[in-house]
Coordinates of N, CA and C and ligand atoms in Angstrom, one line a residue:
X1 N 91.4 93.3 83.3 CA 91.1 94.7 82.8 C 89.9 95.3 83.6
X2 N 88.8 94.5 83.7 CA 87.5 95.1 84.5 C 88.1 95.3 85.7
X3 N 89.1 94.5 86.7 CA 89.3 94.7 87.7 C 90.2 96.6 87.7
X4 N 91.0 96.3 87.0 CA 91.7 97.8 86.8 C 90.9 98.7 87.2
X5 N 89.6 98.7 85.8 CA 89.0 99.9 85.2 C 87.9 100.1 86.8
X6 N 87.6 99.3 87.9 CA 86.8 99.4 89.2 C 87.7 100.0 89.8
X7 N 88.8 99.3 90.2 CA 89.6 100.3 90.6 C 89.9 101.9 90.8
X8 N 90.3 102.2 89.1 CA 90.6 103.5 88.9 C 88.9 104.1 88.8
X9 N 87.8 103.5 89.1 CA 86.6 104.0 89.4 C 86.2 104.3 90.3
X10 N 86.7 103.7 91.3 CA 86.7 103.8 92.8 C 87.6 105.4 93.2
X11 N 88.7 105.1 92.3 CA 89.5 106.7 92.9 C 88.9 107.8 92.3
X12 N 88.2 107.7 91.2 CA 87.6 108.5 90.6 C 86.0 109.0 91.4
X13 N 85.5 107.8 91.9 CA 84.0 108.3 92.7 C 84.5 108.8 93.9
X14 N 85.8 108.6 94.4 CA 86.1 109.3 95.9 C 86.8 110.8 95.6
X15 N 86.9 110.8 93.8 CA 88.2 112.1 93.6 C 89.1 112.5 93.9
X16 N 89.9 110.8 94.5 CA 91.0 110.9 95.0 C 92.0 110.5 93.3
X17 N 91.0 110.9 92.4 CA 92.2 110.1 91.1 C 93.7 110.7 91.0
X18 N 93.4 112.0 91.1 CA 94.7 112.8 90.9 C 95.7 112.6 92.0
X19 N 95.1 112.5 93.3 CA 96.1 112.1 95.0 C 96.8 110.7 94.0
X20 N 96.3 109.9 93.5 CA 96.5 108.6 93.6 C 97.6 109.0 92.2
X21 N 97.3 109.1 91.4 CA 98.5 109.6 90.2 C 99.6 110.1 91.0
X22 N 99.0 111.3 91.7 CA 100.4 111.8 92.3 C 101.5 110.7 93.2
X23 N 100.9 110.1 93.6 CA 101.7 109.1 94.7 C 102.0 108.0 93.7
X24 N 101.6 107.6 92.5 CA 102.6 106.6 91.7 C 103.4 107.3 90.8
X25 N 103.3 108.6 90.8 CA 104.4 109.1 89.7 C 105.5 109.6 90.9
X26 N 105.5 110.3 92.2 CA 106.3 110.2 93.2 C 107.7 109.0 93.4
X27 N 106.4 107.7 93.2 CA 107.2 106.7 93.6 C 108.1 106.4 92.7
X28 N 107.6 106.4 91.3 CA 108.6 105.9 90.4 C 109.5 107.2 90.0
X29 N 109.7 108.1 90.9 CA 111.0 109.3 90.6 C 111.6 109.0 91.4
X30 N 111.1 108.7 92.3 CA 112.1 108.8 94.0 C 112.7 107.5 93.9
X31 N 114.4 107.8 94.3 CA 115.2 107.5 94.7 C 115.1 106.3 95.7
X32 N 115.0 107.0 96.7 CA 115.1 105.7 97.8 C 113.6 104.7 97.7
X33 N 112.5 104.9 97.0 CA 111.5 103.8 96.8 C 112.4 102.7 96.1
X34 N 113.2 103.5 95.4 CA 113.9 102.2 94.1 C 115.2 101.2 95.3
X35 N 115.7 102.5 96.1 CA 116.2 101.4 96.8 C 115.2 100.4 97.4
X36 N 114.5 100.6 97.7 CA 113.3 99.9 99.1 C 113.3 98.7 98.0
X37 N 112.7 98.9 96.9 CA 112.1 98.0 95.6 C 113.6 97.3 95.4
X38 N 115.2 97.7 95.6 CA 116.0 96.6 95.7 C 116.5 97.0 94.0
X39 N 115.8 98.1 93.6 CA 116.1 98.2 91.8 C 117.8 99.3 91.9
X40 N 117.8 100.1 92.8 CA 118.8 100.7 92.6 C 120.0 100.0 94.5
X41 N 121.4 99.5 93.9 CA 121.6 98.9 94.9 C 122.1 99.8 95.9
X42 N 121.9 99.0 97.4 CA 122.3 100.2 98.2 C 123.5 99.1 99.4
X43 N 124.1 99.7 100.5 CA 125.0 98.7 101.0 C 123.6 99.0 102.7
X44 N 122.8 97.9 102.5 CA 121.5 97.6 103.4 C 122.6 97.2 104.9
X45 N 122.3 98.0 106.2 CA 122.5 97.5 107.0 C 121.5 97.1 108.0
X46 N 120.2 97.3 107.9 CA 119.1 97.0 108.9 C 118.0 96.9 107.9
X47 N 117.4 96.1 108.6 CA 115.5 96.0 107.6 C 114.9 95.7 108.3
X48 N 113.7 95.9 108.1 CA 112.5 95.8 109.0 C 110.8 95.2 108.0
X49 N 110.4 94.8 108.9 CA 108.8 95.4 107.9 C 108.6 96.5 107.1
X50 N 108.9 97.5 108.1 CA 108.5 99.0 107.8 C 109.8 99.7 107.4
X51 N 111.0 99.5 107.4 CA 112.4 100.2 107.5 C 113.4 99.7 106.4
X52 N 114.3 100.6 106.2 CA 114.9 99.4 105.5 C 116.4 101.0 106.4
X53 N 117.3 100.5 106.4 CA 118.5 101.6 106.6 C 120.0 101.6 105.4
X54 N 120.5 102.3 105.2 CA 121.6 101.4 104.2 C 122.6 102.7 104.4
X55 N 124.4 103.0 103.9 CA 125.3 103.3 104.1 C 124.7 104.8 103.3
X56 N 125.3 106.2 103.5 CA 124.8 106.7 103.1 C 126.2 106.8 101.7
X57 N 126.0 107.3 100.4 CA 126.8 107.0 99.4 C 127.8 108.0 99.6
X58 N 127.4 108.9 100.7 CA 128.8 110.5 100.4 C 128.7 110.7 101.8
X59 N 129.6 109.3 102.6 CA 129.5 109.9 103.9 C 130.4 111.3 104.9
X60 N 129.2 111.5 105.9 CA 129.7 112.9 106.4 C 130.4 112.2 107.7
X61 N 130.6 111.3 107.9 CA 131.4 110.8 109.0 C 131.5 109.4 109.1
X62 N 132.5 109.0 110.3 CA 133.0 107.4 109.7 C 131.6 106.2 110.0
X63 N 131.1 106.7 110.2 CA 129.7 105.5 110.5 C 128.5 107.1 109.7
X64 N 127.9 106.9 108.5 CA 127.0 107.8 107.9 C 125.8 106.5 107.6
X65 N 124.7 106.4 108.3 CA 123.9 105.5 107.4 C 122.6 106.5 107.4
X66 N 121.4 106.0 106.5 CA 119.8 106.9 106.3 C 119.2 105.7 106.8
X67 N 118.1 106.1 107.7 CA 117.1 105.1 108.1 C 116.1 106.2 107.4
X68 N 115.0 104.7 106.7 CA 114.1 105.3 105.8 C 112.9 104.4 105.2
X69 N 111.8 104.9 105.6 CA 110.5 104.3 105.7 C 110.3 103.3 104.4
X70 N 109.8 102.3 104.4 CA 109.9 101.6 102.9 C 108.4 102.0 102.5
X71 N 107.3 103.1 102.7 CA 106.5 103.3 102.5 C 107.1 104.9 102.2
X72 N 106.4 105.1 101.0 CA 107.1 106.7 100.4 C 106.5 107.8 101.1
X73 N 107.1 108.8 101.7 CA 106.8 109.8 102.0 C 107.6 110.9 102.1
X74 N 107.2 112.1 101.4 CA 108.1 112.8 101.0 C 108.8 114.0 101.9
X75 N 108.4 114.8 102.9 CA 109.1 115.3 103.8 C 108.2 115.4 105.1
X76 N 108.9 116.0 106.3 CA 108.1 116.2 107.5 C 106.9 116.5 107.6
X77 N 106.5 117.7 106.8 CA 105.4 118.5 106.4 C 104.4 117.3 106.1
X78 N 104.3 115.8 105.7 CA 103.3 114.9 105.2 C 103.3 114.4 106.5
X79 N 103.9 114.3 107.9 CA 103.7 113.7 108.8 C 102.6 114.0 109.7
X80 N 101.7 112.9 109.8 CA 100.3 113.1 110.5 C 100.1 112.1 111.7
X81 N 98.8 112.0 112.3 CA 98.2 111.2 113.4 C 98.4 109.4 112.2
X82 N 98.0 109.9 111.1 CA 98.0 108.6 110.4 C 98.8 107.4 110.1
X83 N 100.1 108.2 110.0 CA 101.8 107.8 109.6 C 102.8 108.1 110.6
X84 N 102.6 108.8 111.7 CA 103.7 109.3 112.7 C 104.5 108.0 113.2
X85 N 103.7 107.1 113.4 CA 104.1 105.7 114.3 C 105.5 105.6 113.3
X86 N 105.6 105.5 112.3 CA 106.7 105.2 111.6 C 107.9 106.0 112.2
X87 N 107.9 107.4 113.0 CA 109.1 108.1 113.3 C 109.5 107.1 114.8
X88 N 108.9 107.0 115.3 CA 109.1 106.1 116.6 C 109.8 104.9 116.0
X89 N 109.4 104.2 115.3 CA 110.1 102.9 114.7 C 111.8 103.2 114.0
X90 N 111.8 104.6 113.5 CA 113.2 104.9 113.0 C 113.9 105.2 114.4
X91 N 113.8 106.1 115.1 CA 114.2 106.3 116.3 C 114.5 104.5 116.9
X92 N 113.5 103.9 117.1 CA 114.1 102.4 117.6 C 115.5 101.7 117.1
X93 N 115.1 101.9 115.1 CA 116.1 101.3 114.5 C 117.3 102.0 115.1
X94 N 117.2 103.0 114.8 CA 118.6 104.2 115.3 C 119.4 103.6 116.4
X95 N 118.7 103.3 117.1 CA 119.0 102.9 118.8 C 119.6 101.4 118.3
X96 N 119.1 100.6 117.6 CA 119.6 99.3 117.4 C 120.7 99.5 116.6
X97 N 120.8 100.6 115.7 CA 121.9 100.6 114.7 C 123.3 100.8 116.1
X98 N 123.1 102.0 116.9 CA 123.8 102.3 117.9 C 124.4 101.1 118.4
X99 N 123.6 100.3 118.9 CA 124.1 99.1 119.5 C 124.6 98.0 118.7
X100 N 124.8 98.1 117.7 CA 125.3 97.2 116.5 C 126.3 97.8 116.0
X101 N 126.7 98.6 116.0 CA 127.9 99.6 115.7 C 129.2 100.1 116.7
X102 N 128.1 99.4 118.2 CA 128.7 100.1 119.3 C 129.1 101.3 119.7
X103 N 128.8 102.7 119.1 CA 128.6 103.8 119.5 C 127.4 104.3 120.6
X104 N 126.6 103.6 121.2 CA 125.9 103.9 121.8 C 126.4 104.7 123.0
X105 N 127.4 104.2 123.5 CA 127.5 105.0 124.8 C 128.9 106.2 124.7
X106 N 129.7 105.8 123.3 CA 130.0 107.1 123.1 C 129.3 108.6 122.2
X107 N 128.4 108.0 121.8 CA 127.2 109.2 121.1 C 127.4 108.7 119.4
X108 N 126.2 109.6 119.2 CA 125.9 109.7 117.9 C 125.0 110.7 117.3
X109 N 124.3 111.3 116.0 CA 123.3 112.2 116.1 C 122.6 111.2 115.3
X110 N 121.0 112.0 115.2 CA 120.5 111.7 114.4 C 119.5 112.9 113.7
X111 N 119.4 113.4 112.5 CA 119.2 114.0 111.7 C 117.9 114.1 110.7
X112 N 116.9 114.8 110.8 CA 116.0 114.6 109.2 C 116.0 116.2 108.9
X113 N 116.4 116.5 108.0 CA 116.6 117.5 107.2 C 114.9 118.1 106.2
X114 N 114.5 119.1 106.3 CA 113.2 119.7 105.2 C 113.4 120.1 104.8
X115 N 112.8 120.3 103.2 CA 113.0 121.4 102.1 C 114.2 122.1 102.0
X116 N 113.9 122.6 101.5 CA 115.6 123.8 101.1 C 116.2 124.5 101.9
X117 N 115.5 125.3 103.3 CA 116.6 125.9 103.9 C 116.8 124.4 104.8
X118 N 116.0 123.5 105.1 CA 116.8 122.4 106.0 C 118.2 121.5 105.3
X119 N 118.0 121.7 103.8 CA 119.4 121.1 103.5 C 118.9 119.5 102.9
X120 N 117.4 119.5 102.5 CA 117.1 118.4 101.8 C 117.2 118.0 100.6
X121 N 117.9 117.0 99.7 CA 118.2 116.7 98.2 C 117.2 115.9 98.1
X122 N 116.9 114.7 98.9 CA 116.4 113.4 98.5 C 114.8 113.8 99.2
X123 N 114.1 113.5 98.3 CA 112.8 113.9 99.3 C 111.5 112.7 99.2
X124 N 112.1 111.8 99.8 CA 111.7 110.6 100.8 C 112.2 110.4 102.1
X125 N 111.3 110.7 102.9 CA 112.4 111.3 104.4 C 113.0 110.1 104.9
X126 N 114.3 111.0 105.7 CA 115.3 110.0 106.2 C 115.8 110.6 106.9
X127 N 116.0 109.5 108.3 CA 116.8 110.0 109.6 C 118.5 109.9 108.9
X128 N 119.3 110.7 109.3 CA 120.5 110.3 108.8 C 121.2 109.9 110.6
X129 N 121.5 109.0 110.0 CA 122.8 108.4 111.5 C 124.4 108.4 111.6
X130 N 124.5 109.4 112.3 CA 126.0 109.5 112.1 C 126.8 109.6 113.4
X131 N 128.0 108.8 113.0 CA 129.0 108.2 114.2 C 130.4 108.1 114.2
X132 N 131.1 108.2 115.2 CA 132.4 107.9 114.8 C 133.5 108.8 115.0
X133 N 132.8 110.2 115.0 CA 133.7 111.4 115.3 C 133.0 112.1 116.2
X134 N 133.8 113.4 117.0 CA 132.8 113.9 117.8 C 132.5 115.1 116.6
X135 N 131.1 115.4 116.8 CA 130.3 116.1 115.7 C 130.0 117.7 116.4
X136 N 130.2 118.6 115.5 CA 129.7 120.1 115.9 C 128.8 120.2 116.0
X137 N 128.4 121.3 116.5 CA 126.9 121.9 117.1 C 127.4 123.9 117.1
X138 N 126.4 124.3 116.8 CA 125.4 124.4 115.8 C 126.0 123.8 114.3
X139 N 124.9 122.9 113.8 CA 125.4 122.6 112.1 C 125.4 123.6 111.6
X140 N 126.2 123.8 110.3 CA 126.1 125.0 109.4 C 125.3 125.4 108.4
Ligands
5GP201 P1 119.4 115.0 102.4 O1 120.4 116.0 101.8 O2 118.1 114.9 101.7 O3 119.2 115.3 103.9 O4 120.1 113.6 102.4 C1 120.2 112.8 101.3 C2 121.4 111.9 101.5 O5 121.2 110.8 100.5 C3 122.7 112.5 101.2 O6 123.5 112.4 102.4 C4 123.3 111.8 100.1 O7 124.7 111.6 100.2 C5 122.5 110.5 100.1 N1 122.3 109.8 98.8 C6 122.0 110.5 97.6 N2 121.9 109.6 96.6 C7 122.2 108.3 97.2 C8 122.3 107.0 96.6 O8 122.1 106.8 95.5 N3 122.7 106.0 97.5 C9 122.9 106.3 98.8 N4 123.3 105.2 99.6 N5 122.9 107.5 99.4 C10 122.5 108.5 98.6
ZN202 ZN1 110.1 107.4 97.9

């Protein structure tokens, strides 16, 4: 308990108490944390340290998966000097998922969607990877 009560003293002398509330009440809403945490199941095709990727549940084409940080973060707009390294690492997976699927050299897209006019539901960001058909441009 004294360890706790230093703890939440420490967020309190920095005044980060409320950032820190925000990011555990975040986590236990959000969706894909609960996947990462393994509590809600997902059909997992890649993992990483940092990654986890899995089938998307309402796919938009015949190869649909989300590559998505196992560290929560809620849209592009949180992406900084501090956390960016993580978009390079989904880009990598992407490329490996490519080559594991074998669409690499016939194509594929990859997608992260923001807020409301971008078409975002789930707001823990996620590359979406899709394959399989040839895909339009402009999206709608
Ligand atoms: P967004 O609309 O935020 O860009 O993408 C969210 C994606 O998550 C959608 O394509 C949606 O089908 C997918 N999705 C939503 N809930 C679940 C779920 O419980 N499991 C899986 N595997 N995908 C989900
Ligand atoms: Zn999350």
């Amino acid at each position: 308990m004294l360890m706790v009560a230093r703890y939440h003293m420490h967020f309190l002398e920095e005044g980060k108490w409320s950032d820190h509330m925000n990011d555990v009440g975040e986590k236990n809403d959000c969706l894909f944390c609960r996947i990462v945490e393994k509590k809600v199941p997902a059909d997992i095709v890649y993992e990483s340290d940092d990654l986890i990727a899995f089938k998307d549940i309402e796919p938009r084409a015949p190869i649909h998966c989300l590559i998505i940080p196992k560290k929560h973060i809620s849209t592009i707009n949180d992406i900084d000097r501090s956390n960016s390294n993580i978009i390079g690492l989904m880009y990598e997976a992407a490329a490996q998922l490519a080559r594991s699927f074998n669409v690499d050299k016939e194509g594929y897209r990859v997608v992260m969607n923001c807020n409301s006019n971008g078409g975002q539901t789930v707001y823990h960001i996620h590359l979406h990877f899709l394959a399989g058909r040839q895909l339009s441009w402009p999206p709608g």
